[in-house]
JSON list of C-alpha atoms in Angstrom, two decimals:
[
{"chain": "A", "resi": 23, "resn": "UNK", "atom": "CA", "xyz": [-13.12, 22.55, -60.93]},
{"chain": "A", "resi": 24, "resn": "UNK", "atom": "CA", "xyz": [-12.03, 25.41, -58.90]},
{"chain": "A", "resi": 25, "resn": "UNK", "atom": "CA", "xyz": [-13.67, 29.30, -60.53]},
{"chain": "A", "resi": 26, "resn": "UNK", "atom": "CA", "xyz": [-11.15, 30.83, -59.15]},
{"chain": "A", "resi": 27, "resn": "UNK", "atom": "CA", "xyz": [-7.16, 31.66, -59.73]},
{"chain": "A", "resi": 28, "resn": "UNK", "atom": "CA", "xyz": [-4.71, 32.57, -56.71]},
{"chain": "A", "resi": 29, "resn": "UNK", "atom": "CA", "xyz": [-1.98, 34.39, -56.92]},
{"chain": "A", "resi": 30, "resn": "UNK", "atom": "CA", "xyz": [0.80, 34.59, -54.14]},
{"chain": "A", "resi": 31, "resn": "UNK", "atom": "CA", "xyz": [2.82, 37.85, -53.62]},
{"chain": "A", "resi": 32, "resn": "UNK", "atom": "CA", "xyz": [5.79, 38.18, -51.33]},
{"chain": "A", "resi": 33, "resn": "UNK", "atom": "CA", "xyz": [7.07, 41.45, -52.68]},
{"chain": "A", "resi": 34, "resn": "UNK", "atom": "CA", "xyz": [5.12, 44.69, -53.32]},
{"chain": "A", "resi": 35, "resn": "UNK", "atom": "CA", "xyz": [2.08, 42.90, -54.35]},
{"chain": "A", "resi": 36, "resn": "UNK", "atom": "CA", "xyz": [1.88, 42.14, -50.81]},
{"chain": "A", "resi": 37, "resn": "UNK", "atom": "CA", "xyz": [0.39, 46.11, -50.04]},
{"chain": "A", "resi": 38, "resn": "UNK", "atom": "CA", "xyz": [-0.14, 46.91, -53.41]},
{"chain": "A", "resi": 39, "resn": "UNK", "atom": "CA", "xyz": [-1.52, 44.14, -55.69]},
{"chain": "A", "resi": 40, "resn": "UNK", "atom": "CA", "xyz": [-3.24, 47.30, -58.01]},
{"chain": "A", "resi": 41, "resn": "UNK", "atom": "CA", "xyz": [-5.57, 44.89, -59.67]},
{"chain": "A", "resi": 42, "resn": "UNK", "atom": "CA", "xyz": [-8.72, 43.72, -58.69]},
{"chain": "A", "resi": 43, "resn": "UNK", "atom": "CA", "xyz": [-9.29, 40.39, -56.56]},
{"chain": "A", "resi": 44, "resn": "UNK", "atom": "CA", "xyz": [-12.41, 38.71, -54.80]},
{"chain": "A", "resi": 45, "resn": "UNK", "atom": "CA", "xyz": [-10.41, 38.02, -51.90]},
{"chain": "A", "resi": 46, "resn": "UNK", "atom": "CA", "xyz": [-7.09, 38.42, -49.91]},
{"chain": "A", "resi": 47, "resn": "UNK", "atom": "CA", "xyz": [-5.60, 36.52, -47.33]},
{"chain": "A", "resi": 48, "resn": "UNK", "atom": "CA", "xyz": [-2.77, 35.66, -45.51]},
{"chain": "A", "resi": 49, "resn": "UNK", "atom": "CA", "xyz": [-0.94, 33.04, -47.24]},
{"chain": "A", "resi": 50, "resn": "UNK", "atom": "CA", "xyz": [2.86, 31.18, -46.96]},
{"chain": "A", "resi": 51, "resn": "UNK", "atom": "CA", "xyz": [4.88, 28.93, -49.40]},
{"chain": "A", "resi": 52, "resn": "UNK", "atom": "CA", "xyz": [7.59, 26.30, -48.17]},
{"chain": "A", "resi": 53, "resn": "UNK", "atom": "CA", "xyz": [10.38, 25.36, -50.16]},
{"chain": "A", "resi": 54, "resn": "UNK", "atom": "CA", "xyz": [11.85, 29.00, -50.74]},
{"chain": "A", "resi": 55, "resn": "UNK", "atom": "CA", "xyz": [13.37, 31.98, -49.25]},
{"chain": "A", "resi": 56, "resn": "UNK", "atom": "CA", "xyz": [12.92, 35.71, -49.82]},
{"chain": "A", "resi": 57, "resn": "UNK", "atom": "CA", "xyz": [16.37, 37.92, -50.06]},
{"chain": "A", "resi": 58, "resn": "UNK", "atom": "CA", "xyz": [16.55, 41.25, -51.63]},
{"chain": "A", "resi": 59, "resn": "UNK", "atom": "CA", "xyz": [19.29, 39.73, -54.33]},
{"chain": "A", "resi": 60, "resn": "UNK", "atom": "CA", "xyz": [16.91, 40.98, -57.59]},
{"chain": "A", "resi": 61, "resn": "UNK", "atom": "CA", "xyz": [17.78, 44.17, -59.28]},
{"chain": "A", "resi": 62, "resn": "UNK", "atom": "CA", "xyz": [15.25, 46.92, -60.16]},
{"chain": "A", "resi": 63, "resn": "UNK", "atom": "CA", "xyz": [16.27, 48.80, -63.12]},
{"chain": "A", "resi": 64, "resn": "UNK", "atom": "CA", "xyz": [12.39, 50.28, -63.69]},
{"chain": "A", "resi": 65, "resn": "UNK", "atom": "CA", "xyz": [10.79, 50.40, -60.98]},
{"chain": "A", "resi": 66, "resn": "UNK", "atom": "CA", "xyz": [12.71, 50.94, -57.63]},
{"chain": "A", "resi": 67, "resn": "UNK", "atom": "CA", "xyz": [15.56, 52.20, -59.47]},
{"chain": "A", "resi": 68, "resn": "UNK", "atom": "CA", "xyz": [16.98, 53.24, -63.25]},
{"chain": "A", "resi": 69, "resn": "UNK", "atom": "CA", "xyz": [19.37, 51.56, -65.23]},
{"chain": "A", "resi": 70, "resn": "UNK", "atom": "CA", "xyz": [22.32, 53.48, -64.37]},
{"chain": "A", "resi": 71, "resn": "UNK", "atom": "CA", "xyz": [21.58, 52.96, -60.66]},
{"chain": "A", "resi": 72, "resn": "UNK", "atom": "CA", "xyz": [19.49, 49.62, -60.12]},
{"chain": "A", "resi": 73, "resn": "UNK", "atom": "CA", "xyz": [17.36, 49.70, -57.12]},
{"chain": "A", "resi": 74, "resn": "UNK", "atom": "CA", "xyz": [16.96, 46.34, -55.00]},
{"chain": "A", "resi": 75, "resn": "UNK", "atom": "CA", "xyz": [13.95, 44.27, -55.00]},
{"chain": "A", "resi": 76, "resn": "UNK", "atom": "CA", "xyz": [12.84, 40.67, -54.06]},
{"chain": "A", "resi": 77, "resn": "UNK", "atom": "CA", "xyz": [13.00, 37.58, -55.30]},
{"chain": "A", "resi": 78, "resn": "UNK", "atom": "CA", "xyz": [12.87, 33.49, -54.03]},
{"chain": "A", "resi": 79, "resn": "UNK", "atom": "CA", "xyz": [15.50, 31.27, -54.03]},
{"chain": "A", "resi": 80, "resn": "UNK", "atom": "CA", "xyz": [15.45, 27.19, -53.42]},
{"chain": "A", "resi": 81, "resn": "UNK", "atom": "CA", "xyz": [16.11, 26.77, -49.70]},
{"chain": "A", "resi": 82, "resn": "UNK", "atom": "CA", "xyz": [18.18, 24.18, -51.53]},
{"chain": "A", "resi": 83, "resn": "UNK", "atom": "CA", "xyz": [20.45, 26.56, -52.99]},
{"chain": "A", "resi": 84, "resn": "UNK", "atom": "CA", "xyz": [20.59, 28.87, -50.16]},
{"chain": "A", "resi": 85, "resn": "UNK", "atom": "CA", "xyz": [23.35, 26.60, -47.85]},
{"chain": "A", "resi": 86, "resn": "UNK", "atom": "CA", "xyz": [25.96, 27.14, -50.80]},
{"chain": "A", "resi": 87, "resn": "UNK", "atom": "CA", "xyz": [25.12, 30.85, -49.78]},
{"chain": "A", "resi": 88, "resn": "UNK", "atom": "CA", "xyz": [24.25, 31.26, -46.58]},
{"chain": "A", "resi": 89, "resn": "UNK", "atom": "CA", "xyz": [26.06, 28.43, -44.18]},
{"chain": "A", "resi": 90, "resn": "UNK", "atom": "CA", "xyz": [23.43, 29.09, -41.08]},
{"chain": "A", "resi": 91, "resn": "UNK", "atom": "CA", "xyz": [20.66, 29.25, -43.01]},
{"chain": "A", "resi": 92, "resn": "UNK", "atom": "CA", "xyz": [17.59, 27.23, -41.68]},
{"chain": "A", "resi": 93, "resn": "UNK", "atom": "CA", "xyz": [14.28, 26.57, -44.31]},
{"chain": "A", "resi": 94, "resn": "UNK", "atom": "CA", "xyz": [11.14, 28.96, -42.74]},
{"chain": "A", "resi": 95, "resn": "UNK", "atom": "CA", "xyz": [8.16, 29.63, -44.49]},
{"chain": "A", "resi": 96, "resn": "UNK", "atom": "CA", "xyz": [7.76, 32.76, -46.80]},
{"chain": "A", "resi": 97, "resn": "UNK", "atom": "CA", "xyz": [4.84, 34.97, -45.55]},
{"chain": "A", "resi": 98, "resn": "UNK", "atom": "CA", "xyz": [2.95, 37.03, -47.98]},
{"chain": "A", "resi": 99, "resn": "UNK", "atom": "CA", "xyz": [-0.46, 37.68, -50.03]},
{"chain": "A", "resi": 100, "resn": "UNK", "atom": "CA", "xyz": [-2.65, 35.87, -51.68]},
{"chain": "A", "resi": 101, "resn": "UNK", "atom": "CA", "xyz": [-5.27, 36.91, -54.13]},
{"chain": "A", "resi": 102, "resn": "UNK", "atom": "CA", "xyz": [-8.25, 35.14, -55.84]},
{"chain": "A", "resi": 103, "resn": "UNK", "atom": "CA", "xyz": [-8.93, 36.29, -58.80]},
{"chain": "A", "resi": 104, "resn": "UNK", "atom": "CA", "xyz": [-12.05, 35.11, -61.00]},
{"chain": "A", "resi": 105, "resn": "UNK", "atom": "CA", "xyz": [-11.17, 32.60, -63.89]},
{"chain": "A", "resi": 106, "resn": "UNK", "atom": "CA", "xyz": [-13.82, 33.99, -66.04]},
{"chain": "A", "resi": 107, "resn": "UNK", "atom": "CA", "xyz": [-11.38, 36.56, -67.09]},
{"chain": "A", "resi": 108, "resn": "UNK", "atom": "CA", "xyz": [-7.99, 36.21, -66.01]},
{"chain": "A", "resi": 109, "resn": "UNK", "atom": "CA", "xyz": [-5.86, 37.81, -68.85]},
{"chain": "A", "resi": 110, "resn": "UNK", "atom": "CA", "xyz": [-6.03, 41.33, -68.19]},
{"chain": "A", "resi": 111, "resn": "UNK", "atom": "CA", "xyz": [-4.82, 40.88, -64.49]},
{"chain": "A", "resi": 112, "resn": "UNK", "atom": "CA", "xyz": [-1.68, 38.48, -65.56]},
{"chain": "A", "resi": 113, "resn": "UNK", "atom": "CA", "xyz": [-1.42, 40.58, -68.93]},
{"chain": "A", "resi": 114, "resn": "UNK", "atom": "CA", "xyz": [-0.95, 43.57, -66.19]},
{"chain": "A", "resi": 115, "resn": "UNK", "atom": "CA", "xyz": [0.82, 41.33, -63.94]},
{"chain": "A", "resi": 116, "resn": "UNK", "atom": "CA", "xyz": [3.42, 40.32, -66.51]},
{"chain": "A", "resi": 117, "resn": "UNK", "atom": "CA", "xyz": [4.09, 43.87, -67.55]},
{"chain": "A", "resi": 118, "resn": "UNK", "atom": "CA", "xyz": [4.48, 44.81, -63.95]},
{"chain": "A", "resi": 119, "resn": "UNK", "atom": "CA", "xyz": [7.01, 41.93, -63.74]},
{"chain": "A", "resi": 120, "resn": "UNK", "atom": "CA", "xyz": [8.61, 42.36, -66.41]},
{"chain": "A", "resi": 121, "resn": "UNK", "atom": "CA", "xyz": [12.17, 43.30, -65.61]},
{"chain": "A", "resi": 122, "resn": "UNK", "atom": "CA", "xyz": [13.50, 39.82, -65.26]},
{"chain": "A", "resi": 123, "resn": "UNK", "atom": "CA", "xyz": [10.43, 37.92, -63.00]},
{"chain": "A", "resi": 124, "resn": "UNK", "atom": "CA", "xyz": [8.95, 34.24, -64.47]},
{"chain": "A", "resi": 125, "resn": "UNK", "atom": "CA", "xyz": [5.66, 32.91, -63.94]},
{"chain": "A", "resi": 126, "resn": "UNK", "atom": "CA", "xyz": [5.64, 29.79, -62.09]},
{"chain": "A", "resi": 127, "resn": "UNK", "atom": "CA", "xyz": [3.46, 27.62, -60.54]},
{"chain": "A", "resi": 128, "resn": "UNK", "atom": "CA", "xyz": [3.26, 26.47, -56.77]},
{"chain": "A", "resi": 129, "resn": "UNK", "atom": "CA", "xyz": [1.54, 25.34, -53.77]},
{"chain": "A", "resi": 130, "resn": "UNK", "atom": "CA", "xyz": [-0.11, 28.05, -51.70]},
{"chain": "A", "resi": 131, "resn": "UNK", "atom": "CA", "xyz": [-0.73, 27.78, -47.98]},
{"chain": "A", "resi": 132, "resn": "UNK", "atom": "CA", "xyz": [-4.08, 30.39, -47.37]},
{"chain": "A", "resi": 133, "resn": "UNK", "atom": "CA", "xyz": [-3.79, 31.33, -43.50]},
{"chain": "A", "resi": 134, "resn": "UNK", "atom": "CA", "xyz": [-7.13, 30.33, -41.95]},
{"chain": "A", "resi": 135, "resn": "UNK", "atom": "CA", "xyz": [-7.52, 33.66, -39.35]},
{"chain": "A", "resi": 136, "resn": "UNK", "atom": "CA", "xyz": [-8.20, 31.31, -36.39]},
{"chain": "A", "resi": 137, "resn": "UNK", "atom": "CA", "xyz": [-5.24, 29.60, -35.88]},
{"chain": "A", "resi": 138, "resn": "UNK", "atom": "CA", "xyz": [-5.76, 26.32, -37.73]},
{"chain": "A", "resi": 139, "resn": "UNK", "atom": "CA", "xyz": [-3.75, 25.34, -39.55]},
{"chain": "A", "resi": 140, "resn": "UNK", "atom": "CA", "xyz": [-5.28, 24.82, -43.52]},
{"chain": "A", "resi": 141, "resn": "UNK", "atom": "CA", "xyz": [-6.50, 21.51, -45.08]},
{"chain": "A", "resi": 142, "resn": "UNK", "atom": "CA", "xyz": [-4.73, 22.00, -47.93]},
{"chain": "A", "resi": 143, "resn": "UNK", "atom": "CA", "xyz": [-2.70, 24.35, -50.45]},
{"chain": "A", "resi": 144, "resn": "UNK", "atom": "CA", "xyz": [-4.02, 25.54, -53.45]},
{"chain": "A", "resi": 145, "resn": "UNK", "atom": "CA", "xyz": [-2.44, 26.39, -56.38]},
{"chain": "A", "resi": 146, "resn": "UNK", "atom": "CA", "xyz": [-1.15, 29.63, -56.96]},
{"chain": "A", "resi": 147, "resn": "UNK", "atom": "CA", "xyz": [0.87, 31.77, -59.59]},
{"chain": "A", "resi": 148, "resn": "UNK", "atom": "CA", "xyz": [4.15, 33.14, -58.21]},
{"chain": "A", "resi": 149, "resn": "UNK", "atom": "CA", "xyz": [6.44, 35.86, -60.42]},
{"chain": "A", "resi": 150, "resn": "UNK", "atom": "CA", "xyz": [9.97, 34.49, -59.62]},
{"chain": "A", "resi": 151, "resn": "UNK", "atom": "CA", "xyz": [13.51, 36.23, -61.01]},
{"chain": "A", "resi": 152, "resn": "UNK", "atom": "CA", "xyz": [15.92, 33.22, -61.71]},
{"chain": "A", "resi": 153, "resn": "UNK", "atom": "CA", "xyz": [19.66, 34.05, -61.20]},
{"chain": "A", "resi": 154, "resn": "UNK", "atom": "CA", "xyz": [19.81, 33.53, -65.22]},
{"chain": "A", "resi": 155, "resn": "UNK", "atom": "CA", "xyz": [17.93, 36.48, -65.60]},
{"chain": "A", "resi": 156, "resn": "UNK", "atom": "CA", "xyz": [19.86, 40.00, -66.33]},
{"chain": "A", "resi": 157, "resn": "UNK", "atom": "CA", "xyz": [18.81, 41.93, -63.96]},
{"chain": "A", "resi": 158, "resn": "UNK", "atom": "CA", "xyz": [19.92, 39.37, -61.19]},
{"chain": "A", "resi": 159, "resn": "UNK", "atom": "CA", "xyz": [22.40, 40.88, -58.29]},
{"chain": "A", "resi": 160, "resn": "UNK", "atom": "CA", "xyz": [22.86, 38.11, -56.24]},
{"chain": "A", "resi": 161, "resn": "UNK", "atom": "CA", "xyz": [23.73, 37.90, -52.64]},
{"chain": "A", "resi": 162, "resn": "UNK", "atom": "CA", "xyz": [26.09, 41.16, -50.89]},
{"chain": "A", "resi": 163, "resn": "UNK", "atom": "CA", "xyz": [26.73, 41.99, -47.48]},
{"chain": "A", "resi": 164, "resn": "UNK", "atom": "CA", "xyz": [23.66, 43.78, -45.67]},
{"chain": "A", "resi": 165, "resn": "UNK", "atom": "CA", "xyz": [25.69, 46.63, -45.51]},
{"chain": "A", "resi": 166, "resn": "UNK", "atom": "CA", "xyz": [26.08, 47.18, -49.00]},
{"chain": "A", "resi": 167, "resn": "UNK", "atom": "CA", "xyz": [22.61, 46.19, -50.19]},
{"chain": "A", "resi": 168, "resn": "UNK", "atom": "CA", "xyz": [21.73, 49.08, -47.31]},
{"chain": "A", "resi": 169, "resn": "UNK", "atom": "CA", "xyz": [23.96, 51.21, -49.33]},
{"chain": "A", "resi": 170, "resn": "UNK", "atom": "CA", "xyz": [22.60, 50.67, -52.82]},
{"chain": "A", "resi": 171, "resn": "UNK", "atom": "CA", "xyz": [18.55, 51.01, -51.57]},
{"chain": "A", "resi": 172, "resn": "UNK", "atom": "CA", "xyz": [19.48, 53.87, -50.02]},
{"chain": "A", "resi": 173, "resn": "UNK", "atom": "CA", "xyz": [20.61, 55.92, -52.72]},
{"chain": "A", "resi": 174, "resn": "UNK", "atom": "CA", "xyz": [18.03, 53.82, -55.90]},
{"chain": "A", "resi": 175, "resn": "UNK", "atom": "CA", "xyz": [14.65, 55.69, -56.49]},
{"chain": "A", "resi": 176, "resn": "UNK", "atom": "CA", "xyz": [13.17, 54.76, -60.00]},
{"chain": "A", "resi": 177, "resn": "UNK", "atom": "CA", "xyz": [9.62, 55.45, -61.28]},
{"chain": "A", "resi": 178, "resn": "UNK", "atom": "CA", "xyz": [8.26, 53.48, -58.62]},
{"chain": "A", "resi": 179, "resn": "UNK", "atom": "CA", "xyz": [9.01, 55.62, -56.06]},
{"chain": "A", "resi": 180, "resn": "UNK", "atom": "CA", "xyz": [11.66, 55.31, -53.39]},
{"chain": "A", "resi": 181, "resn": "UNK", "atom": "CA", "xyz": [13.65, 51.99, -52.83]},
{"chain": "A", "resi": 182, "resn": "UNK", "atom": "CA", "xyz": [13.58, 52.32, -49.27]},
{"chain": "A", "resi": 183, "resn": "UNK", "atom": "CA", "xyz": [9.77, 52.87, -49.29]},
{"chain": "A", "resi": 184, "resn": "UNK", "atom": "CA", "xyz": [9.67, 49.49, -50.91]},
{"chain": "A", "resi": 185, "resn": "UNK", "atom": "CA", "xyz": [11.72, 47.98, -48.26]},
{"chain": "A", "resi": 186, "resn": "UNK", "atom": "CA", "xyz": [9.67, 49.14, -45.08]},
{"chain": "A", "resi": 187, "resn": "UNK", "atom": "CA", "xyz": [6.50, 48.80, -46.80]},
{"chain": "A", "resi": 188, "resn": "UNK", "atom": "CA", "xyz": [7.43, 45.31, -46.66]},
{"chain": "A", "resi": 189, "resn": "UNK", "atom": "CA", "xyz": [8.97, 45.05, -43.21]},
{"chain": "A", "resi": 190, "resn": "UNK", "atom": "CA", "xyz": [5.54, 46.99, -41.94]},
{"chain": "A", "resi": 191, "resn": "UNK", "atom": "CA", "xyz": [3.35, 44.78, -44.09]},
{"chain": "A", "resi": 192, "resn": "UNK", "atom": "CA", "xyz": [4.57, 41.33, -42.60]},
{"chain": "A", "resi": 193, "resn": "UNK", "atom": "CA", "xyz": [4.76, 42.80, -39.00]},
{"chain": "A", "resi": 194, "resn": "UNK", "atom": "CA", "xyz": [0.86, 43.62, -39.16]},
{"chain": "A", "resi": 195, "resn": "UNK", "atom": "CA", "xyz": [0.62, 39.54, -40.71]},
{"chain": "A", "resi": 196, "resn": "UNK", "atom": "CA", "xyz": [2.63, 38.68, -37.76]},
{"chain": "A", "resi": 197, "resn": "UNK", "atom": "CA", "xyz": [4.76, 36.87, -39.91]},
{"chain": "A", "resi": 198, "resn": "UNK", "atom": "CA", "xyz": [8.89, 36.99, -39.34]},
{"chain": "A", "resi": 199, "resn": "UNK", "atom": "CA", "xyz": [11.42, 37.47, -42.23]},
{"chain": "A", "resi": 200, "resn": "UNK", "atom": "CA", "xyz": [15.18, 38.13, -40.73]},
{"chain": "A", "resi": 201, "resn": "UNK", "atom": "CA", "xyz": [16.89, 38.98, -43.73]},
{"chain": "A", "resi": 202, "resn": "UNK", "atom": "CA", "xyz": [13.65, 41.51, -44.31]},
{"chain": "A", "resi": 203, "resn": "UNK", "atom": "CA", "xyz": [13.94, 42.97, -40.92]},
{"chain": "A", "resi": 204, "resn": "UNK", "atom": "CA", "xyz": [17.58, 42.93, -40.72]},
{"chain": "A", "resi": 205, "resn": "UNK", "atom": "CA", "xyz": [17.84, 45.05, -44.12]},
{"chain": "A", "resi": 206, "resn": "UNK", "atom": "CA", "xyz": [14.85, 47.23, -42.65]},
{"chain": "A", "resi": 207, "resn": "UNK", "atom": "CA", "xyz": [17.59, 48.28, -39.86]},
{"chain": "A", "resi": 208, "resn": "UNK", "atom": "CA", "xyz": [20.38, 48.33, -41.42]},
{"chain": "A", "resi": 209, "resn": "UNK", "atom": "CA", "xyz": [18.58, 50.74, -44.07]},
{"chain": "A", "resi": 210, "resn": "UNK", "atom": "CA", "xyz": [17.12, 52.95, -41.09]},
{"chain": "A", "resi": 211, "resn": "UNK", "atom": "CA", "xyz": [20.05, 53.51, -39.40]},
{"chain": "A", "resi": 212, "resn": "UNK", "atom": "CA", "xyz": [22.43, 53.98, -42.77]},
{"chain": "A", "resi": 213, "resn": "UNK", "atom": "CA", "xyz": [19.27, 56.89, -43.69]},
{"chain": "A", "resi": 214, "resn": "UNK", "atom": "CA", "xyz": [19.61, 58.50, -39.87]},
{"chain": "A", "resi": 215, "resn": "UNK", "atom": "CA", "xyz": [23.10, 58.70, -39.97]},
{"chain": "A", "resi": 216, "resn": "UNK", "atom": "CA", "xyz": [22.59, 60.34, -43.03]},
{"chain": "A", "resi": 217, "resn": "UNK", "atom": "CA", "xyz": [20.18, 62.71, -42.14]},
{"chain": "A", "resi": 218, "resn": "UNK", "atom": "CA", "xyz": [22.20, 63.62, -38.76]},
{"chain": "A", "resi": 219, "resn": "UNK", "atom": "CA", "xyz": [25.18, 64.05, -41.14]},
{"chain": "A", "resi": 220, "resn": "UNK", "atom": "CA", "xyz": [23.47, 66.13, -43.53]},
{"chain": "A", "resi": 221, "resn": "UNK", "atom": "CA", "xyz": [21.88, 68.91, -40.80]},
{"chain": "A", "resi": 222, "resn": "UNK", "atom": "CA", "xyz": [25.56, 69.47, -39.64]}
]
């Protein structure tokens, strides 16, 4: 029996898990895709102006959405966490999460650091906001998700932070996310143009 409890962040918990952990490592899961469809009502945003924030959907779902989409892994964190006391962390966690996200269950992929690929997964706690949920956006142009983190900030800090913190983050993984890194441009030009506009 394993001593230890992973849990997989593809979000902010990716640079900022803010509890403590034995270990971190690279780590993927299949079967899902990362989009910037969740709203953020407390943390990247307020509830008169809901940030952006991510979430996973089925890759099975994401055809009726997105006709060229092709399955990829999702890159993010992993962290082990001691069993021998696990309830503060997910009490924390769940708190944290708690504007819309579910605990679930899944098979984590740890990155190995040499270029094998691992034996195995493990099994790993993922937070995970369901359409049903009511803070749920769904899927927008890029443009207009550009437009909405642009002008969310919430006690958090700064929706945009939270959107090149991410970008930056799986660059230095090497890992590639296109929705990710197209939103990360289409956010950094929208703030330029604004900036250029605003020094006239």
């Amino acid at each position: 029996m394993s001593d230890s409890l992973w849990i997989f962040g593809y979000g902010s918990l990716v640079w900022r898990p803010a509890f403590p952990h034995r270990a971190r490592r690279h780590a993927w899961i299949e079967g899902f895709a990362r989009r910037f469809w969740q709203g953020s009502t407390d943390h990247r945003g307020v509830p008169e102006r809901p940030g952006r924030v991510v979430t996973l959907l089925p890759d099975a779902a994401m055809a009726g959405h997105e006709p060229d989409f092709a399955p990829a892994p999702c890159w993010g964190t992993a962290y082990e966490v001691p069993i021998d006391d696990p309830d503060g962390v997910l009490a924390g966690l769940d708190h944290r999460e708690r504007g819309g996200y579910d605990r679930v269950e899944l098979d984590v992929f740890l990155h190995e650091g040499d270029g094998r690929l691992p034996r195995r997964p493990v099994r790993g706690l993922v937070y995970i906001a369901h359409p049903e949920n009511e803070n749920y956006l769904g899927p927008a142009p890029l443009d207009a998700i550009a437009a909405q983190v642009a002008g969310a900030v919430g006690p958090s800090g700064e929706n945009p932070q939270y959107v090149f913190e991410l970008a930056r983050s799986l660059r230095r993984m090497g890992a590639d996310d296109a929705h990710v890194f197209a939103l990360e441009a289409a956010l950094a030009a929208r703030l330029a143009a604004r900036g250029r506009s605003g020094s006239r």
